[in-house]
Coordinates of C-alpha atoms in Angstrom, one line a residue:
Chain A
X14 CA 124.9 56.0 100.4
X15 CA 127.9 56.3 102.2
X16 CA 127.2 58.3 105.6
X17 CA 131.5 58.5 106.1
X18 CA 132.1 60.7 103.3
X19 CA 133.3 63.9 105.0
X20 CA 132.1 66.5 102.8
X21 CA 129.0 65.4 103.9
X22 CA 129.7 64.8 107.2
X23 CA 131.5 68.5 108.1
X24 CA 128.5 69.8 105.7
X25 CA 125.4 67.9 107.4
X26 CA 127.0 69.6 110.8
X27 CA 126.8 72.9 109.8
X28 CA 123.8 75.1 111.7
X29 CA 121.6 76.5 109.2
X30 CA 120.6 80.4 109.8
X31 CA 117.3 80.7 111.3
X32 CA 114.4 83.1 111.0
X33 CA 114.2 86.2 113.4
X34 CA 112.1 85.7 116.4
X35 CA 109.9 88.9 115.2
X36 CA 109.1 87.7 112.0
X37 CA 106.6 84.8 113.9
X38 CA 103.8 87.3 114.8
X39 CA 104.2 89.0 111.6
X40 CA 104.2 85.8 108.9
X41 CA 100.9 84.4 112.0
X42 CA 99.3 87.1 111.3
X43 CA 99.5 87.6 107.8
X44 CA 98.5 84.5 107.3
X45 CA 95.1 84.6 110.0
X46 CA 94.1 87.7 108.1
X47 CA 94.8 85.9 104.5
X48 CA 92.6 83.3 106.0
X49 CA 89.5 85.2 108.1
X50 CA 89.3 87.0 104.5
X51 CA 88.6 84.4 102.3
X52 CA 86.3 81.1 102.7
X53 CA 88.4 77.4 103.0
X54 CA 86.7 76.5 99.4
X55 CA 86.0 80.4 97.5
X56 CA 85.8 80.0 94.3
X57 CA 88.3 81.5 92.2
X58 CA 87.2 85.5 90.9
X59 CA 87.5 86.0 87.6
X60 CA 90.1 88.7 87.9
X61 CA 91.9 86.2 90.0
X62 CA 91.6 83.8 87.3
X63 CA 92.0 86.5 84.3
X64 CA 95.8 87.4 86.5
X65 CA 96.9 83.6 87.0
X66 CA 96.3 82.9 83.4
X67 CA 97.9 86.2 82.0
X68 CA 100.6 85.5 84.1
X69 CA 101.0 81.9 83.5
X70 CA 101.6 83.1 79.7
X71 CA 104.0 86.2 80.0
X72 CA 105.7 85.1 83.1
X73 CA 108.5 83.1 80.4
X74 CA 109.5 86.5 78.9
X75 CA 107.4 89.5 79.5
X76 CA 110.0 91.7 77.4
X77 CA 109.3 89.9 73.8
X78 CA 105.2 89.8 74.8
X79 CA 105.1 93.6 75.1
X80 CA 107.3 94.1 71.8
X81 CA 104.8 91.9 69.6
X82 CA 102.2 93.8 71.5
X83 CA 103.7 96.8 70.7
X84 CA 104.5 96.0 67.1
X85 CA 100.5 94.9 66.1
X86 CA 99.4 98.1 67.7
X87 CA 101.9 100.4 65.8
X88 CA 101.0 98.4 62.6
X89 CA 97.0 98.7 63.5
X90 CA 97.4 102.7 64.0
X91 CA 99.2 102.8 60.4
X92 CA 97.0 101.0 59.1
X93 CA 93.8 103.0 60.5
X94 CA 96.0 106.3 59.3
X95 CA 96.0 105.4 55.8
X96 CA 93.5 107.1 53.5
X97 CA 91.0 104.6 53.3
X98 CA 90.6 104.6 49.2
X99 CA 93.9 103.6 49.3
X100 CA 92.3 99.8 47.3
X101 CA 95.6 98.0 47.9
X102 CA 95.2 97.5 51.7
X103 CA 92.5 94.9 52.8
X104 CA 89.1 96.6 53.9
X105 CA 89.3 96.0 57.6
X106 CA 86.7 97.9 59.2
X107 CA 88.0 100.9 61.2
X108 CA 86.8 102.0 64.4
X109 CA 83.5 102.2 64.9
X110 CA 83.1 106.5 65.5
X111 CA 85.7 106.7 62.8
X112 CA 83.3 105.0 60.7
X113 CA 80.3 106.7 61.7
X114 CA 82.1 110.3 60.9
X115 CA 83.3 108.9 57.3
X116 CA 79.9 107.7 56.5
X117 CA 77.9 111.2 57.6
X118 CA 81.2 112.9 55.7
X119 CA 80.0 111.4 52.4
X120 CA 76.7 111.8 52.9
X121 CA 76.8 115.2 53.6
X122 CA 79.1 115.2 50.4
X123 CA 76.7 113.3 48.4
X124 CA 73.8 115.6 49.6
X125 CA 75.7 119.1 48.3
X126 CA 76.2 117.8 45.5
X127 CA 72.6 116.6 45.0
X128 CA 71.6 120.1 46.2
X129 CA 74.0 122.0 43.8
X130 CA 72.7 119.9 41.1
X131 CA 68.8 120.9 41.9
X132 CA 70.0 124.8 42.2
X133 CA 71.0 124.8 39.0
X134 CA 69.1 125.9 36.1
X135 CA 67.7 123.6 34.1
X136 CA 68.3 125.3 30.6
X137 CA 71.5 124.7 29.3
X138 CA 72.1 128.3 28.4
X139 CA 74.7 129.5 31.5
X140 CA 76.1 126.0 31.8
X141 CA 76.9 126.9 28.1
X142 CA 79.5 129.2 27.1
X143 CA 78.0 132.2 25.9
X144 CA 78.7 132.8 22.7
X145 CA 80.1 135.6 21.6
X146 CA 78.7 138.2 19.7
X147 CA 79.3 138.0 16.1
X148 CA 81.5 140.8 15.3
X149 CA 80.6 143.4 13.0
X150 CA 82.2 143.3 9.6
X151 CA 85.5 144.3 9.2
X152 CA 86.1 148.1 8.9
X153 CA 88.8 149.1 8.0
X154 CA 90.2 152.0 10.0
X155 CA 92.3 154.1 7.6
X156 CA 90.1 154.9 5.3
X157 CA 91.9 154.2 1.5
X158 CA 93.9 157.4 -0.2
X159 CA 91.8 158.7 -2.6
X160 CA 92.3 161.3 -5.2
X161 CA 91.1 164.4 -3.7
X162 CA 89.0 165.8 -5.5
X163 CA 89.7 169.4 -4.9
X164 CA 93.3 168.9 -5.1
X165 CA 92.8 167.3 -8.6
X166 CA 91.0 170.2 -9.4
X167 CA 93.8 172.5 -8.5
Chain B
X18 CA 103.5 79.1 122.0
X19 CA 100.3 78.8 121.4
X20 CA 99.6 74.7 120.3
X21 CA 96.0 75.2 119.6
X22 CA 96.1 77.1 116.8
X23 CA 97.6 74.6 114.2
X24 CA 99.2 77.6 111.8
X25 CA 101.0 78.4 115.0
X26 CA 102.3 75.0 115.6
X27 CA 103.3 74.1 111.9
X28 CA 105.2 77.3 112.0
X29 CA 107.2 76.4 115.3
X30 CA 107.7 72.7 113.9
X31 CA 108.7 74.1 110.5
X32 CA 110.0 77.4 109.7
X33 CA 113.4 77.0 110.8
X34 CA 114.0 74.5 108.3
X35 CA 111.5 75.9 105.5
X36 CA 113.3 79.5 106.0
X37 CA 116.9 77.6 105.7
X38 CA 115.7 75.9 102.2
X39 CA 114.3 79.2 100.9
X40 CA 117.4 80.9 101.6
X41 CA 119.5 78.5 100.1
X42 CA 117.4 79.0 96.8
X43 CA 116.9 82.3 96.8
X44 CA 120.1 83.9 98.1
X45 CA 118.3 86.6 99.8
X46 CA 117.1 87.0 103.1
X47 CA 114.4 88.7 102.6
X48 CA 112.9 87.0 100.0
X49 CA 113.2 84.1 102.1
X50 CA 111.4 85.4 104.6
X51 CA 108.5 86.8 101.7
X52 CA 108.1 83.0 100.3
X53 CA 107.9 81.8 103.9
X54 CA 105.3 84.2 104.8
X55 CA 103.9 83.4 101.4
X56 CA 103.8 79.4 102.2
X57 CA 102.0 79.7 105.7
X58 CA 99.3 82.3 103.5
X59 CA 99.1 79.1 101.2
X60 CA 98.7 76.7 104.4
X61 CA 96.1 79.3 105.8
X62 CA 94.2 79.5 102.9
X63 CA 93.9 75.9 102.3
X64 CA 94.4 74.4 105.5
X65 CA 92.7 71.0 104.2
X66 CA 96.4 70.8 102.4
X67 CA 97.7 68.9 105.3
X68 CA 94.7 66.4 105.9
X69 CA 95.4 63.8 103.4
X70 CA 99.2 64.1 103.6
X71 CA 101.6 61.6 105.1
X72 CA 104.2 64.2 105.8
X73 CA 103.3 67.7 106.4
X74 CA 107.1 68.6 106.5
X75 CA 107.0 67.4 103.2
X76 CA 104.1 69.1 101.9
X77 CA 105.5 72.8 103.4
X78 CA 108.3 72.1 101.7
X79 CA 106.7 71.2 98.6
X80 CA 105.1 74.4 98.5
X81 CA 107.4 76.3 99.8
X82 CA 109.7 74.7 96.4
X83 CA 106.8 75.7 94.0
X84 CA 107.0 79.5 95.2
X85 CA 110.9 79.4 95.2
X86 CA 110.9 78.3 91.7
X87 CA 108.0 80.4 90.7
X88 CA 110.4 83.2 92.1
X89 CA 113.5 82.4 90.8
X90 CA 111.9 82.3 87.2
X91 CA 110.9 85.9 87.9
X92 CA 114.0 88.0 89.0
X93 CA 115.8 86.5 87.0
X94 CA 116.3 90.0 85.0
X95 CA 116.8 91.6 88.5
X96 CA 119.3 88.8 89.1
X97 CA 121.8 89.8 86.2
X98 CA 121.5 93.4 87.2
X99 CA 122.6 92.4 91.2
X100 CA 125.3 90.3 90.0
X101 CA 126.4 92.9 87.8
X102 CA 125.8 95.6 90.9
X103 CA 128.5 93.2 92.7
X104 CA 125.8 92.3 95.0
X105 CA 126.7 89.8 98.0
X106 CA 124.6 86.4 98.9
X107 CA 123.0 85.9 102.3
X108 CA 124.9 82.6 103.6
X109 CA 122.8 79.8 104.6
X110 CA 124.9 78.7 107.4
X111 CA 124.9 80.5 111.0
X112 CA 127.8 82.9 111.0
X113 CA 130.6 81.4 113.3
X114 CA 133.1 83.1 115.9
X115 CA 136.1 81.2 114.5
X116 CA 138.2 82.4 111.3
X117 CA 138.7 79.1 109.7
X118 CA 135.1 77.9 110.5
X119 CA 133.5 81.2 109.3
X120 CA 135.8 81.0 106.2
X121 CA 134.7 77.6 105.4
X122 CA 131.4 78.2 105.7
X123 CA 131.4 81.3 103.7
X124 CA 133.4 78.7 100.7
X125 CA 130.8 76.3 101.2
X126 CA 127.8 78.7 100.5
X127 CA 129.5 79.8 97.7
X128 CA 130.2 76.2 96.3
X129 CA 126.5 75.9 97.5
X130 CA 125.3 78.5 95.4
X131 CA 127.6 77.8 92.5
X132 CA 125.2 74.5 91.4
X133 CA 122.5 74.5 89.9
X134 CA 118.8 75.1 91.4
X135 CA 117.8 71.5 91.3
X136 CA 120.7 69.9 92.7
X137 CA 121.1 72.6 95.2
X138 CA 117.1 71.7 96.4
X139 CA 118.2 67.8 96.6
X140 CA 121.6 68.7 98.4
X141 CA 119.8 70.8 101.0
X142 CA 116.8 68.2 101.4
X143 CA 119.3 65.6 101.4
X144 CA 121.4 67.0 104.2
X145 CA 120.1 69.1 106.4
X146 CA 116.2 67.6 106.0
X147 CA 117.1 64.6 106.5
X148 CA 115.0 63.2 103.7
X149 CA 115.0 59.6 101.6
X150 CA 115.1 60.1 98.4
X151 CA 111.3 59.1 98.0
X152 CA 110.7 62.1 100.3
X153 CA 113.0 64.5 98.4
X154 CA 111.6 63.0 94.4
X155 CA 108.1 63.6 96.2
X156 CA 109.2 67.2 97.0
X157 CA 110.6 68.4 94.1
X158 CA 108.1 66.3 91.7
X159 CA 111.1 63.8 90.0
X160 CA 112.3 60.3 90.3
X161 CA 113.6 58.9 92.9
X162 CA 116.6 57.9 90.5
X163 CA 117.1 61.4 89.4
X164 CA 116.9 62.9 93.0
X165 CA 119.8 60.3 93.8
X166 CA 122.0 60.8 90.3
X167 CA 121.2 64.6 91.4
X168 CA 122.9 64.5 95.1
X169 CA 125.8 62.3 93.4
X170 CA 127.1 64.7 90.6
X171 CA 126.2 67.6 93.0
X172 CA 128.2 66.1 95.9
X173 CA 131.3 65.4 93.4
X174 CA 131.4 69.1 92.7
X175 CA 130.9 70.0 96.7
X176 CA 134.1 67.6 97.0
X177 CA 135.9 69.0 94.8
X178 CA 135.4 72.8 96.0
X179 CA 135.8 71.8 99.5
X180 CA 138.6 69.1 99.4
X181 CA 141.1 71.4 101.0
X182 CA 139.1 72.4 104.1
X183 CA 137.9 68.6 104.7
X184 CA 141.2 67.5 104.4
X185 CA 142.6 70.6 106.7
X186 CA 140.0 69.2 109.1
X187 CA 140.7 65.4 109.2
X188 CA 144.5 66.6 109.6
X189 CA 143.7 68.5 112.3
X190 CA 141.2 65.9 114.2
X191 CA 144.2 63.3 113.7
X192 CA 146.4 65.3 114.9
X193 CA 144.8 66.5 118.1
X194 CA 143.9 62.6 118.7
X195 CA 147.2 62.1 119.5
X196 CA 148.7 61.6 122.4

């Protein structure tokens, strides 16, 4: 290396700005209180470890991890919105109270209709039309012009 | 100064020079002075960090690089938005009385800041550390080849920026060493 160059001669003599004399006690005790708090060999917590490894993934771009997050929960809510005998989309279970309420909605379904069916009679006579009553034979209203009598006679 | 305490001594031997590096890398003041408050919670935390090493300048430093970097690949976004905001640097150098001397430093931190991250850790080590370049590939993690092919292309580009001011200088020094 060639300690004559003067670039880095008039560089290597520049004075470097230094930290402010206050900051000592400060960054000291920070770092006694960082140290009286924890044991020399703690283990790691799990929430310590659950934040170093969630941040050692999204640190790289944090932006385009919470769109895709974003994205699958918009697509999961349309997906739980849709009418589920809708037999085109895959039968992914939905949430569990959703399920519970669709299964007692059916049942209770199933069970009026059971009931309905046990209320009515068992003859088939109301389910059947009624027939209607055969209609007396045809009477003519205007009775036919006859000769009258009397007026023949006159 | 209290030479018992070893956190109190490492700070007295080192944060002058850890601070300078940090600002150099970060730009900011105070960051500097959060990743050097963040290095001696490091060294307090594990204070068996030191035992094994050959160099415990070297080892602050390496720490102190980690965090830098670790920091620098966050605020990023916040970066853009400063630059954009027309924010100003904090200059590495101590601010000088003199015109011409403030003026060159001022050109020089910008030059400074103006290369990349990684040559810009090997310049500073390389300068104003004092390190081989063993110490500074032990540092930063790298070859001792790369640390050197580093310091080369970034000192072509220093020269460059700078030529008028050294060569303003060695005019001036000749000419005042006349008689």
């Amino acid at each position: 290396m060639n300690l004559q160059d003067p670039i880095e001669t008039r560089l290597r003599r520049l004075p470097l700005q230094t930290p402010a004399p206050e900051w000592r006690a400060a960054i000291l005790d920070a770092a006694r209180a960082a140290a009286s708090s924890e044991s020399p060999h703690q283990a790691p917590t799990i929430h310590g470890l659950w934040r170093n490894w969630l941040q050692a993934i999204l640190w790289p771009s944090p932006r385009a991890w919470a769109i895709l997050a974003g994205c699958w929960l918009a697509a999961l809510t349309l997906q739980w919105s849709l009418p589920a005998s809708d037999s085109s989309l895959p039968t992914a279970s939905p949430p569990t109270e959703l399920a519970q309420r669709w299964q007692a909605w059916q049942e209770r379904k199933r069970y009026m209709a059971e009931l309905l069916r046990e209320l009515a009679p068992r003859s088939d006579e109301p389910s059947q039309p009624v027939p209607a009553p055969a209609l007396p034979p045809r009477q003519t209203l205007v009775e036919p012009l006859q000769p009258d009598e009397s007026s023949i006679a006159a | 100064m209290s030479d018992e305490d070893p956190l109190a001594r490492c700070y007295d031997a080192h944060a002058k020079g850890l601070f300078a590096y940090l600002l150099s890398l970060t730009h900011e003041e105070e960051d500097a002075r959060d990743l050097l408050q963040e290095t001696f919670l490091r060294l307090a935390r594990q204070p068996d960090l030191l035992d094994a090493a050959r160099s415990e300048r070297a080892v602050l430093f390496r720490i102190a690089h980690n965090l830098a970097m670790d920091f620098h690949r966050r605020r990023t976004v916040r970066d853009r938005f400063l630059q954009s905001q027309g924010a100003q640097d904090s200059i590495p150098f101590a601010p000088a009385e003199d015109p011409d001397e403030a003026a060159f430093r001022a050109e020089a931190a910008r030059a400074l800041s103006d290369l990349p991250p990684e040559q810009r850790a090997v310049v500073h080590l390389k300068l104003w550390e004092g390190f081989t370049f063993e110490q500074i590939a032990r540092v930063l993690e790298i070859s001792p080849n790369t640390a050197a092919s580093r310091y080369r292309y970034a000192l072509d580009k220093l020269r460059i920026r700078l030529r008028r001011w050294v060569e303003n200088s060695s005019q001036t020094t000749a000419g005042t060493m006349k008689p």
